[in-house]
mmCIF file of C-alpha atoms and ligand atoms in Angstrom:
data_model
loop_
_atom_site.group_PDB
_atom_site.id
_atom_site.type_symbol
_atom_site.label_atom_id
_atom_site.label_comp_id
_atom_site.label_asym_id
_atom_site.label_seq_id
_atom_site.Cartn_x
_atom_site.Cartn_y
_atom_site.Cartn_z
ATOM 1 C CA MET U 1166 0.000 0.000 0.000
ATOM 2 C CA ALA U 1167 1.023 3.623 -0.124
ATOM 3 C CA THR U 1168 1.290 7.050 1.448
ATOM 4 C CA ILE U 1169 -0.498 9.898 -0.325
ATOM 5 C CA THR U 1170 0.934 13.391 0.129
ATOM 6 C CA LEU U 1171 -0.679 16.644 -0.983
ATOM 7 C CA VAL U 1172 1.505 19.750 -0.902
ATOM 8 C CA GLN U 1173 -0.293 23.059 -1.438
ATOM 9 C CA VAL U 1174 -2.705 21.376 -3.851
ATOM 10 C CA GLU U 1175 -5.365 23.735 -5.173
ATOM 11 C CA LYS U 1176 -8.031 23.943 -7.843
ATOM 12 C CA LYS U 1177 -9.581 26.885 -9.629
ATOM 13 C CA PHE U 1178 -12.316 26.640 -12.225
ATOM 14 C CA GLY U 1179 -11.719 29.915 -14.052
ATOM 15 C CA ASP U 1180 -11.798 32.542 -11.300
ATOM 16 C CA PHE U 1181 -13.667 30.271 -8.915
ATOM 17 C CA GLN U 1182 -11.517 28.727 -6.171
ATOM 18 C CA ALA U 1183 -12.982 25.252 -5.630
ATOM 19 C CA VAL U 1184 -10.104 24.080 -3.377
ATOM 20 C CA LYS U 1185 -7.690 26.494 -1.677
ATOM 21 C CA PRO U 1186 -4.060 25.342 -1.331
ATOM 22 C CA ILE U 1187 -4.171 22.375 1.062
ATOM 23 C CA ASP U 1188 -1.570 20.129 2.664
ATOM 24 C CA LEU U 1189 -2.437 16.586 3.691
ATOM 25 C CA ILE U 1190 -0.590 13.344 4.349
ATOM 26 C CA VAL U 1191 -2.571 10.099 4.255
ATOM 27 C CA ASP U 1192 -0.399 7.479 5.903
ATOM 28 C CA ASP U 1193 0.193 4.014 4.566
ATOM 29 C CA GLY U 1194 -2.812 1.852 5.466
ATOM 30 C CA GLU U 1195 -4.803 4.736 6.869
ATOM 31 C CA PHE U 1196 -8.545 5.320 6.321
ATOM 32 C CA VAL U 1197 -9.031 9.063 5.917
ATOM 33 C CA VAL U 1198 -12.462 10.620 5.437
ATOM 34 C CA LEU U 1199 -13.008 13.941 3.679
ATOM 35 C CA LEU U 1200 -16.100 15.375 5.360
ATOM 36 C CA GLY U 1201 -17.951 18.590 4.723
ATOM 37 C CA PRO U 1202 -21.128 20.174 3.405
ATOM 38 C CA SER U 1203 -22.087 20.136 -0.251
ATOM 39 C CA GLY U 1204 -19.818 22.225 -2.467
ATOM 40 C CA CYS U 1205 -16.885 22.461 -0.024
ATOM 41 C CA GLY U 1206 -14.429 20.818 -2.421
ATOM 42 C CA LYS U 1207 -14.305 17.179 -1.251
ATOM 43 C CA THR U 1208 -14.965 15.552 -4.605
ATOM 44 C CA THR U 1209 -12.636 17.928 -6.411
ATOM 45 C CA THR U 1210 -9.862 17.036 -3.939
ATOM 46 C CA LEU U 1211 -10.463 13.316 -4.466
ATOM 47 C CA ARG U 1212 -10.549 13.752 -8.235
ATOM 48 C CA MET U 1213 -7.233 15.600 -8.138
ATOM 49 C CA ILE U 1214 -5.689 12.707 -6.193
ATOM 50 C CA SER U 1215 -7.042 10.275 -8.775
ATOM 51 C CA GLY U 1216 -5.887 12.362 -11.731
ATOM 52 C CA LEU U 1217 -9.407 12.749 -13.113
ATOM 53 C CA GLU U 1218 -9.031 16.471 -12.407
ATOM 54 C CA THR U 1219 -5.836 18.434 -13.031
ATOM 55 C CA VAL U 1220 -4.444 20.622 -10.255
ATOM 56 C CA THR U 1221 -4.089 24.389 -10.616
ATOM 57 C CA GLY U 1222 -1.159 24.374 -8.207
ATOM 58 C CA GLY U 1223 0.806 22.158 -5.822
ATOM 59 C CA ARG U 1224 2.152 18.622 -6.006
ATOM 60 C CA ILE U 1225 0.708 15.163 -5.340
ATOM 61 C CA TYR U 1226 2.903 12.247 -4.295
ATOM 62 C CA ILE U 1227 2.129 8.554 -3.978
ATOM 63 C CA ASP U 1228 4.914 7.283 -1.744
ATOM 64 C CA ASP U 1229 7.806 9.267 -3.170
ATOM 65 C CA ARG U 1230 6.555 9.264 -6.770
ATOM 66 C CA ASP U 1231 5.461 12.710 -7.913
ATOM 67 C CA VAL U 1232 2.233 11.822 -9.762
ATOM 68 C CA THR U 1233 0.943 15.385 -10.163
ATOM 69 C CA TRP U 1234 0.841 15.121 -13.943
ATOM 70 C CA HIS U 1235 0.445 11.353 -14.276
ATOM 71 C CA HIS U 1236 -2.510 9.941 -16.132
ATOM 72 C CA PRO U 1237 -5.128 8.340 -13.782
ATOM 73 C CA SER U 1238 -4.265 4.870 -15.058
ATOM 74 C CA ASP U 1239 -0.593 5.418 -14.157
ATOM 75 C CA ARG U 1240 -1.284 6.265 -10.517
ATOM 76 C CA ASP U 1241 -2.157 2.745 -9.338
ATOM 77 C CA ILE U 1242 -5.299 3.937 -7.595
ATOM 78 C CA ALA U 1243 -8.812 2.423 -7.628
ATOM 79 C CA PHE U 1244 -11.823 4.699 -7.586
ATOM 80 C CA VAL U 1245 -15.275 3.682 -6.268
ATOM 81 C CA PHE U 1246 -18.097 6.090 -7.117
ATOM 82 C CA GLN U 1247 -21.540 6.510 -5.697
ATOM 83 C CA LEU U 1248 -22.894 5.203 -8.949
ATOM 84 C CA TYR U 1249 -21.815 1.641 -9.256
ATOM 85 C CA ALA U 1250 -20.740 1.940 -12.865
ATOM 86 C CA LEU U 1251 -20.917 -1.796 -13.491
ATOM 87 C CA TYR U 1252 -21.094 -3.007 -17.078
ATOM 88 C CA PRO U 1253 -24.764 -3.993 -17.499
ATOM 89 C CA HIS U 1254 -24.154 -6.516 -20.297
ATOM 90 C CA MET U 1255 -21.551 -8.499 -18.332
ATOM 91 C CA ASN U 1256 -22.321 -10.841 -15.484
ATOM 92 C CA VAL U 1257 -20.831 -10.208 -12.046
ATOM 93 C CA ARG U 1258 -17.884 -12.502 -12.587
ATOM 94 C CA ARG U 1259 -16.844 -10.723 -15.789
ATOM 95 C CA ASN U 1260 -17.417 -7.333 -14.185
ATOM 96 C CA ILE U 1261 -15.016 -8.236 -11.381
ATOM 97 C CA VAL U 1262 -12.259 -9.744 -13.510
ATOM 98 C CA PHE U 1263 -12.480 -7.137 -16.260
ATOM 99 C CA PRO U 1264 -9.722 -4.868 -14.856
ATOM 100 C CA LEU U 1265 -7.356 -7.850 -14.583
ATOM 101 C CA GLU U 1266 -8.088 -8.962 -18.142
ATOM 102 C CA ALA U 1267 -7.528 -5.390 -19.311
ATOM 103 C CA GLN U 1268 -4.137 -5.441 -17.552
ATOM 104 C CA GLY U 1269 -3.322 -8.684 -19.384
ATOM 105 C CA GLU U 1270 -2.985 -10.829 -16.234
ATOM 106 C CA ASP U 1271 -2.661 -14.584 -16.787
ATOM 107 C CA LYS U 1272 -5.558 -16.935 -16.191
ATOM 108 C CA GLY U 1273 -4.158 -18.434 -12.981
ATOM 109 C CA THR U 1274 -3.684 -14.996 -11.380
ATOM 110 C CA ILE U 1275 -7.166 -13.914 -12.422
ATOM 111 C CA GLU U 1276 -8.779 -17.005 -10.876
ATOM 112 C CA ARG U 1277 -6.801 -16.662 -7.657
ATOM 113 C CA ARG U 1278 -7.586 -12.968 -7.190
ATOM 114 C CA LEU U 1279 -11.233 -13.514 -8.080
ATOM 115 C CA ALA U 1280 -11.516 -16.270 -5.468
ATOM 116 C CA GLU U 1281 -9.936 -13.983 -2.850
ATOM 117 C CA VAL U 1282 -12.227 -10.997 -3.360
ATOM 118 C CA VAL U 1283 -15.310 -13.144 -3.738
ATOM 119 C CA GLU U 1284 -14.584 -14.715 -0.380
ATOM 120 C CA LEU U 1285 -13.805 -11.375 1.214
ATOM 121 C CA LEU U 1286 -16.987 -9.749 -0.055
ATOM 122 C CA ARG U 1287 -19.139 -12.870 0.221
ATOM 123 C CA CYS U 1288 -20.499 -12.558 -3.308
ATOM 124 C CA GLN U 1289 -19.996 -16.108 -4.625
ATOM 125 C CA HIS U 1290 -23.752 -16.512 -5.117
ATOM 126 C CA LEU U 1291 -23.884 -13.434 -7.360
ATOM 127 C CA LEU U 1292 -21.248 -14.408 -9.914
ATOM 128 C CA THR U 1293 -23.548 -15.572 -12.694
ATOM 129 C CA LEU U 1294 -26.086 -12.743 -12.319
ATOM 130 C CA HIS U 1295 -26.179 -9.506 -14.308
ATOM 131 C CA PRO U 1296 -26.048 -6.136 -12.471
ATOM 132 C CA GLY U 1297 -29.704 -5.407 -13.298
ATOM 133 C CA ALA U 1298 -30.758 -8.334 -11.122
ATOM 134 C CA LEU U 1299 -28.865 -7.124 -8.036
ATOM 135 C CA SER U 1300 -29.984 -4.958 -5.120
ATOM 136 C CA GLY U 1301 -28.222 -1.631 -4.615
ATOM 137 C CA GLY U 1302 -26.125 -3.070 -1.790
ATOM 138 C CA ASP U 1303 -25.019 -6.052 -3.879
ATOM 139 C CA GLN U 1304 -24.156 -3.817 -6.816
ATOM 140 C CA GLN U 1305 -21.959 -1.739 -4.541
ATOM 141 C CA ARG U 1306 -20.362 -4.890 -3.171
ATOM 142 C CA VAL U 1307 -19.514 -5.990 -6.715
ATOM 143 C CA ALA U 1308 -18.129 -2.517 -7.492
ATOM 144 C CA LEU U 1309 -15.901 -2.846 -4.424
ATOM 145 C CA ALA U 1310 -14.813 -6.318 -5.503
ATOM 146 C CA ARG U 1311 -13.863 -4.943 -8.906
ATOM 147 C CA ALA U 1312 -11.796 -2.204 -7.266
ATOM 148 C CA LEU U 1313 -10.142 -4.597 -4.790
ATOM 149 C CA VAL U 1314 -9.219 -7.241 -7.320
ATOM 150 C CA ARG U 1315 -6.618 -4.923 -8.845
ATOM 151 C CA ARG U 1316 -4.748 -4.538 -5.551
ATOM 152 C CA PRO U 1317 -4.046 -0.880 -6.159
ATOM 153 C CA ALA U 1318 -1.740 1.289 -4.054
ATOM 154 C CA ALA U 1319 -4.764 3.149 -2.684
ATOM 155 C CA PHE U 1320 -8.545 3.363 -2.827
ATOM 156 C CA LEU U 1321 -10.527 6.525 -3.402
ATOM 157 C CA MET U 1322 -14.224 6.347 -2.595
ATOM 158 C CA ASP U 1323 -16.719 9.104 -3.333
ATOM 159 C CA GLU U 1324 -19.924 8.703 -1.318
ATOM 160 C CA PRO U 1325 -20.019 5.003 -2.220
ATOM 161 C CA LEU U 1326 -23.005 4.424 0.061
ATOM 162 C CA GLY U 1327 -24.937 7.525 -0.930
ATOM 163 C CA ALA U 1328 -27.479 5.726 -3.061
ATOM 164 C CA LEU U 1329 -28.287 2.990 -0.544
ATOM 165 C CA ASP U 1330 -31.164 2.984 1.905
ATOM 166 C CA ALA U 1331 -30.445 3.397 5.610
ATOM 167 C CA ASP U 1332 -30.264 -0.307 6.534
ATOM 168 C CA PHE U 1333 -27.916 -1.178 3.716
ATOM 169 C CA ARG U 1334 -25.769 1.830 4.431
ATOM 170 C CA GLU U 1335 -25.124 0.558 7.921
ATOM 171 C CA THR U 1336 -24.297 -2.947 6.741
ATOM 172 C CA MET U 1337 -22.040 -1.719 3.959
ATOM 173 C CA ARG U 1338 -20.381 0.788 6.287
ATOM 174 C CA ALA U 1339 -19.380 -2.076 8.548
ATOM 175 C CA GLU U 1340 -18.264 -4.156 5.548
ATOM 176 C CA ILE U 1341 -16.066 -1.439 4.091
ATOM 177 C CA LYS U 1342 -14.506 -0.842 7.485
ATOM 178 C CA GLN U 1343 -13.944 -4.586 7.959
ATOM 179 C CA LEU U 1344 -12.462 -4.789 4.496
ATOM 180 C CA HIS U 1345 -10.131 -1.996 5.396
ATOM 181 C CA ILE U 1346 -9.063 -3.756 8.565
ATOM 182 C CA ASN U 1347 -8.399 -6.978 6.638
ATOM 183 C CA GLN U 1348 -6.588 -5.373 3.727
ATOM 184 C CA ASN U 1349 -4.993 -2.426 5.500
ATOM 185 C CA ALA U 1350 -5.475 -0.499 2.283
ATOM 186 C CA THR U 1351 -4.767 3.228 2.182
ATOM 187 C CA THR U 1352 -8.210 4.747 1.619
ATOM 188 C CA VAL U 1353 -9.536 8.251 1.068
ATOM 189 C CA TYR U 1354 -13.306 8.326 1.496
ATOM 190 C CA VAL U 1355 -15.613 11.265 0.743
ATOM 191 C CA THR U 1356 -18.888 11.808 2.577
ATOM 192 C CA HIS U 1357 -21.085 14.646 3.782
ATOM 193 C CA ASP U 1358 -22.479 12.358 6.507
ATOM 194 C CA GLN U 1359 -20.696 13.035 9.776
ATOM 195 C CA ILE U 1360 -21.982 9.845 11.398
ATOM 196 C CA GLU U 1361 -20.425 7.825 8.575
ATOM 197 C CA ALA U 1362 -17.183 9.786 8.952
ATOM 198 C CA MET U 1363 -17.057 9.250 12.711
ATOM 199 C CA ALA U 1364 -17.799 5.530 12.347
ATOM 200 C CA MET U 1365 -15.280 4.823 9.605
ATOM 201 C CA GLY U 1366 -12.367 7.216 9.669
ATOM 202 C CA ASP U 1367 -9.012 6.725 11.372
ATOM 203 C CA ARG U 1368 -8.789 10.449 10.778
ATOM 204 C CA ILE U 1369 -11.306 12.958 9.484
ATOM 205 C CA VAL U 1370 -10.476 15.940 7.292
ATOM 206 C CA VAL U 1371 -13.241 18.455 7.930
ATOM 207 C CA MET U 1372 -13.650 20.789 4.956
ATOM 208 C CA SER U 1373 -15.675 23.921 4.415
ATOM 209 C CA GLU U 1374 -15.474 26.777 1.951
ATOM 210 C CA ALA U 1375 -12.817 25.151 -0.194
ATOM 211 C CA ASP U 1376 -10.435 24.720 2.722
ATOM 212 C CA ILE U 1377 -9.444 22.238 5.418
ATOM 213 C CA GLN U 1378 -10.828 23.283 8.788
ATOM 214 C CA GLN U 1379 -9.337 20.493 10.874
ATOM 215 C CA VAL U 1380 -7.611 17.133 10.499
ATOM 216 C CA GLY U 1381 -7.990 14.828 13.456
ATOM 217 C CA SER U 1382 -9.201 11.518 14.825
ATOM 218 C CA PRO U 1383 -12.976 11.209 15.308
ATOM 219 C CA SER U 1384 -12.556 11.913 18.988
ATOM 220 C CA GLU U 1385 -10.337 14.960 18.355
ATOM 221 C CA VAL U 1386 -12.805 16.600 15.981
ATOM 222 C CA TYR U 1387 -15.661 15.749 18.359
ATOM 223 C CA TYR U 1388 -14.136 16.795 21.683
ATOM 224 C CA ASP U 1389 -11.622 19.374 20.535
ATOM 225 C CA PRO U 1390 -12.941 21.104 17.438
ATOM 226 C CA SER U 1391 -10.502 23.681 16.117
ATOM 227 C CA ASN U 1392 -13.186 26.248 15.379
ATOM 228 C CA THR U 1393 -16.910 26.919 15.604
ATOM 229 C CA PHE U 1394 -17.595 25.459 12.157
ATOM 230 C CA VAL U 1395 -16.252 22.039 13.194
ATOM 231 C CA ALA U 1396 -17.945 22.349 16.612
ATOM 232 C CA ARG U 1397 -21.340 22.819 14.983
ATOM 233 C CA PHE U 1398 -20.877 20.497 12.005
ATOM 234 C CA ILE U 1399 -19.780 17.446 14.001
ATOM 235 C CA GLY U 1400 -22.373 15.905 16.286
ATOM 236 C CA SER U 1401 -26.110 15.656 16.001
ATOM 237 C CA PRO U 1402 -27.044 18.131 17.329
ATOM 238 C CA GLY U 1403 -23.720 19.963 17.188
ATOM 239 C CA MET U 1404 -21.827 21.540 20.056
ATOM 240 C CA ASN U 1405 -23.692 24.177 22.063
ATOM 241 C CA LEU U 1406 -22.027 27.583 21.793
ATOM 242 C CA ILE U 1407 -23.250 30.137 24.311
ATOM 243 C CA GLU U 1408 -22.201 33.709 23.750
ATOM 244 C CA GLY U 1409 -20.770 35.625 26.667
ATOM 245 C CA HIS U 1410 -18.351 38.275 27.814
ATOM 246 C CA TYR U 1411 -15.184 37.158 29.603
ATOM 247 C CA LEU U 1412 -13.519 38.933 32.498
ATOM 248 C CA GLU U 1413 -11.464 37.612 35.403
ATOM 249 C CA GLY U 1414 -12.580 34.015 35.463
ATOM 250 C CA ILE U 1415 -16.237 34.786 34.824
ATOM 251 C CA ALA U 1416 -18.174 34.593 31.568
ATOM 252 C CA GLN U 1417 -21.288 36.759 31.677
ATOM 253 C CA LEU U 1418 -23.568 34.741 29.447
ATOM 254 C CA ALA U 1419 -26.344 35.816 27.123
ATOM 255 C CA GLY U 1420 -29.432 36.089 29.327
ATOM 256 C CA ASP U 1421 -29.060 36.433 33.073
ATOM 257 C CA SER U 1422 -26.496 33.746 33.947
ATOM 258 C CA THR U 1423 -22.872 33.959 34.904
ATOM 259 C CA TYR U 1424 -20.483 31.079 34.364
ATOM 260 C CA GLN U 1425 -17.374 30.608 36.421
ATOM 261 C CA VAL U 1426 -14.743 29.070 34.172
ATOM 262 C CA PRO U 1427 -12.817 26.065 35.512
ATOM 263 C CA GLU U 1428 -9.539 27.056 37.198
ATOM 264 C CA ASN U 1429 -7.374 25.297 34.566
ATOM 265 C CA TRP U 1430 -8.769 27.602 31.832
ATOM 266 C CA ARG U 1431 -8.351 30.805 33.771
ATOM 267 C CA SER U 1432 -4.847 31.893 32.744
ATOM 268 C CA VAL U 1433 -5.221 31.144 29.030
ATOM 269 C CA LEU U 1434 -8.535 32.992 28.892
ATOM 270 C CA ASP U 1435 -7.090 35.939 30.837
ATOM 271 C CA ARG U 1436 -4.378 36.137 28.206
ATOM 272 C CA THR U 1437 -6.512 35.678 25.100
ATOM 273 C CA LEU U 1438 -10.042 36.920 25.761
ATOM 274 C CA LYS U 1439 -9.829 39.413 28.647
ATOM 275 C CA ASP U 1440 -12.803 41.792 28.415
ATOM 276 C CA LYS U 1441 -13.795 40.227 25.098
ATOM 277 C CA LYS U 1442 -16.623 38.175 23.636
ATOM 278 C CA VAL U 1443 -16.313 34.434 24.240
ATOM 279 C CA LEU U 1444 -18.272 31.406 23.100
ATOM 280 C CA VAL U 1445 -18.677 28.754 25.788
ATOM 281 C CA GLY U 1446 -18.922 25.376 24.058
ATOM 282 C CA PHE U 1447 -20.132 22.010 25.321
ATOM 283 C CA ARG U 1448 -21.672 18.858 23.906
ATOM 284 C CA PRO U 1449 -25.268 18.011 24.896
ATOM 285 C CA GLU U 1450 -24.048 15.155 27.100
ATOM 286 C CA ALA U 1451 -21.766 17.564 29.004
ATOM 287 C CA GLY U 1452 -24.717 19.526 30.400
ATOM 288 C CA GLN U 1453 -26.402 18.385 33.618
ATOM 289 C CA VAL U 1454 -29.775 19.667 34.685
ATOM 290 C CA LYS U 1455 -29.747 20.083 38.464
ATOM 291 C CA GLU U 1456 -31.359 22.230 41.117
ATOM 292 C CA ASP U 1457 -28.217 24.100 42.056
ATOM 293 C CA GLY U 1458 -26.937 24.480 38.455
ATOM 294 C CA ALA U 1459 -25.324 27.817 37.591
ATOM 295 C CA ILE U 1460 -26.995 28.497 34.263
ATOM 296 C CA ASN U 1461 -30.646 29.530 34.143
ATOM 297 C CA ALA U 1462 -32.762 28.200 31.330
ATOM 298 C CA GLU U 1463 -36.292 27.492 30.260
ATOM 299 C CA VAL U 1464 -37.560 24.291 28.668
ATOM 300 C CA TYR U 1465 -38.436 24.989 25.050
ATOM 301 C CA ALA U 1466 -39.062 21.416 23.914
ATOM 302 C CA ASP U 1467 -38.059 17.884 24.762
ATOM 303 C CA GLU U 1468 -37.531 14.865 22.559
ATOM 304 C CA LEU U 1469 -37.417 11.305 23.723
ATOM 305 C CA HIS U 1470 -34.392 9.647 22.113
ATOM 306 C CA GLY U 1471 -35.058 6.168 23.462
ATOM 307 C CA ALA U 1472 -32.582 5.793 26.297
ATOM 308 C CA HIS U 1473 -32.496 9.496 27.117
ATOM 309 C CA THR U 1474 -34.292 12.782 26.577
ATOM 310 C CA MET U 1475 -32.861 15.646 24.530
ATOM 311 C CA LEU U 1476 -33.915 18.876 26.169
ATOM 312 C CA HIS U 1477 -34.118 22.003 24.061
ATOM 313 C CA LEU U 1478 -33.496 24.917 26.382
ATOM 314 C CA SER U 1479 -33.413 28.659 25.904
ATOM 315 C CA LEU U 1480 -31.312 30.731 28.266
ATOM 316 C CA ARG U 1481 -33.456 32.730 30.634
ATOM 317 C CA GLY U 1482 -33.431 36.401 29.608
ATOM 318 C CA ASP U 1483 -31.660 35.723 26.292
ATOM 319 C CA ALA U 1484 -33.349 37.840 23.624
ATOM 320 C CA SER U 1485 -31.661 35.927 20.791
ATOM 321 C CA GLU U 1486 -33.723 32.841 21.657
ATOM 322 C CA SER U 1487 -30.905 30.537 20.616
ATOM 323 C CA ILE U 1488 -31.485 26.954 21.635
ATOM 324 C CA ILE U 1489 -29.202 24.863 23.838
ATOM 325 C CA HIS U 1490 -29.372 21.078 23.697
ATOM 326 C CA VAL U 1491 -28.812 19.151 26.900
ATOM 327 C CA ARG U 1492 -29.073 15.407 27.233
ATOM 328 C CA ALA U 1493 -31.017 14.360 30.292
ATOM 329 C CA ARG U 1494 -32.183 11.090 31.748
ATOM 330 C CA ARG U 1495 -35.610 9.860 30.780
ATOM 331 C CA GLY U 1496 -38.591 10.687 32.920
ATOM 332 C CA LEU U 1497 -37.447 13.968 34.454
ATOM 333 C CA GLY U 1498 -41.032 15.103 33.977
ATOM 334 C CA LEU U 1499 -40.177 18.632 32.878
ATOM 335 C CA LYS U 1500 -42.848 20.738 31.243
ATOM 336 C CA ILE U 1501 -42.518 23.147 28.327
ATOM 337 C CA GLY U 1502 -41.898 26.626 29.712
ATOM 338 C CA GLU U 1503 -40.602 25.339 33.059
ATOM 339 C CA PHE U 1504 -37.510 27.015 34.529
ATOM 340 C CA VAL U 1505 -34.481 24.782 35.046
ATOM 341 C CA LYS U 1506 -30.817 25.176 35.933
ATOM 342 C CA PHE U 1507 -27.900 23.300 34.480
ATOM 343 C CA ASP U 1508 -24.153 22.974 34.830
ATOM 344 C CA ILE U 1509 -21.430 22.055 32.359
ATOM 345 C CA SER U 1510 -18.954 19.252 33.175
ATOM 346 C CA PRO U 1511 -15.727 21.161 33.806
ATOM 347 C CA GLU U 1512 -13.633 18.662 31.825
ATOM 348 C CA MET U 1513 -15.965 18.896 28.803
ATOM 349 C CA VAL U 1514 -16.226 22.682 28.437
ATOM 350 C CA ARG U 1515 -14.439 24.410 25.537
ATOM 351 C CA PHE U 1516 -13.934 28.077 24.705
ATOM 352 C CA PHE U 1517 -13.870 29.903 21.387
ATOM 353 C CA ASP U 1518 -12.914 33.404 20.384
ATOM 354 C CA ALA U 1519 -16.257 34.868 19.295
ATOM 355 C CA GLU U 1520 -14.556 37.183 16.794
ATOM 356 C CA SER U 1521 -12.426 34.674 14.886
ATOM 357 C CA GLY U 1522 -14.389 31.515 15.709
ATOM 358 C CA LYS U 1523 -11.121 29.772 16.636
ATOM 359 C CA ALA U 1524 -10.875 27.439 19.610
ATOM 360 C CA ILE U 1525 -8.826 28.580 22.570
ATOM 361 C CA VAL U 1526 -6.258 25.867 23.127
ATOM 362 C CA ALA U 1527 -6.117 24.576 26.687
ATOM 363 C CA GLU U 1528 -2.813 24.818 28.521
ATOM 364 C CA VAL U 1529 -1.413 21.466 29.493
HETATM 365 P P1 ATP E 914 -20.878 17.557 -3.119
HETATM 366 O O1 ATP E 914 -20.969 16.724 -1.875
HETATM 367 O O2 ATP E 914 -22.110 18.346 -3.390
HETATM 368 O O3 ATP E 914 -20.364 16.798 -4.321
HETATM 369 P P2 ATP E 914 -18.221 18.618 -2.788
HETATM 370 O O4 ATP E 914 -17.740 19.066 -1.465
HETATM 371 O O5 ATP E 914 -17.743 17.309 -3.267
HETATM 372 O O6 ATP E 914 -19.779 18.704 -2.811
HETATM 373 P P3 ATP E 914 -17.103 19.636 -5.206
HETATM 374 O O7 ATP E 914 -17.889 18.729 -6.105
HETATM 375 O O8 ATP E 914 -15.676 19.346 -5.007
HETATM 376 O O9 ATP E 914 -17.824 19.762 -3.806
HETATM 377 O O10 ATP E 914 -17.271 21.121 -5.746
HETATM 378 C C1 ATP E 914 -16.640 22.231 -5.155
HETATM 379 C C2 ATP E 914 -17.082 23.478 -5.868
HETATM 380 O O11 ATP E 914 -16.528 23.496 -7.183
HETATM 381 C C3 ATP E 914 -18.595 23.576 -6.036
HETATM 382 O O12 ATP E 914 -18.980 24.912 -5.855
HETATM 383 C C4 ATP E 914 -18.814 23.132 -7.454
HETATM 384 O O13 ATP E 914 -19.956 23.751 -8.002
HETATM 385 C C5 ATP E 914 -17.563 23.615 -8.147
HETATM 386 N N1 ATP E 914 -17.194 22.786 -9.304
HETATM 387 C C6 ATP E 914 -16.965 21.449 -9.277
HETATM 388 N N2 ATP E 914 -16.638 21.000 -10.515
HETATM 389 C C7 ATP E 914 -16.662 22.092 -11.343
HETATM 390 C C8 ATP E 914 -16.416 22.292 -12.744
HETATM 391 N N3 ATP E 914 -16.070 21.284 -13.530
HETATM 392 N N4 ATP E 914 -16.562 23.552 -13.218
HETATM 393 C C9 ATP E 914 -16.901 24.584 -12.412
HETATM 394 N N5 ATP E 914 -17.146 24.464 -11.083
HETATM 395 C C10 ATP E 914 -17.033 23.232 -10.551
#
């Protein structure tokens, strides 16, 4: 397998900057997910790696080969699209072995590789069928088999599960991940679905507005987002961000509450946000409704999420009416409009500069 390195790679379509200059290293055997909203440049980035799109600037390396201007077929990369792109007139077996025949592999090699991928993807029973007779999930499985059979240096996948219904998506998600574990194949995977990204990625590259916002493990982008975009985009619902004004260890929050920042944050906040606007961030599970909580709120709505309740709260006295999500145990018996108080777990609170949107980095 291979390492993929992007150095200041960018793409313009005329005057339009689809991808700003980005740097990224995908390690050998790593599963990296490009995640972001529609139009942020994920597919264009993947297509530049594959060679289907030329770069406007920068260099692309596969291991230490500079492939920036190599033809796609000379990059030793397999591409799996959302659309299965199987040949409808060939049966599954021929679809899978086609790339090997095209490469001129001998019969013995073809049979051996076919047997391997068929076992791996459990599609023996499909071999004699034509694509038209297969379910969406099976078609995608065959498309994966066709990509795997070549044993490329790396896999690029663009929303390969996008066309599948929810059940199949989950099954295929697990299969692709399992496949990755078995093969240890360097993979770059594009999705706009943050749950998919969190479930599958060794690392996630969060993109927005043609740029990389953060590169990190699922738990890094979840617990330590580098800015407010990542904080809101990751998680369902995203991170709560309460606006306030910071001075001397106290954040005066929107509405009528004051929040005493944990002692370990005090010196960095004194240095960076003294007498400035701050955003106090926390995940819904980091809020605890309790009688002696410091933050005053009002119940706006509640949703039963099976094992727990997701409370939608508005801060008491906050004219902006922004909604805070706090996870609570089932059966609290709160009514809409009722006043409550909550606290934030000190180890789960994060702070952002309200002007720049950047996270304040905790001092170790
Ligand atoms: P999606 O999930 O919707 O595919 P994406 O993050 O993959 O989004 P890209 O397809 O990479 O986004 O597109 C990035 C931007 O570049 C978009 O604004 C898109 O309209 C634009 N774009 C993509 N291809 C071209 C092209 N061939 N010519 C002009 N603009 C393009």
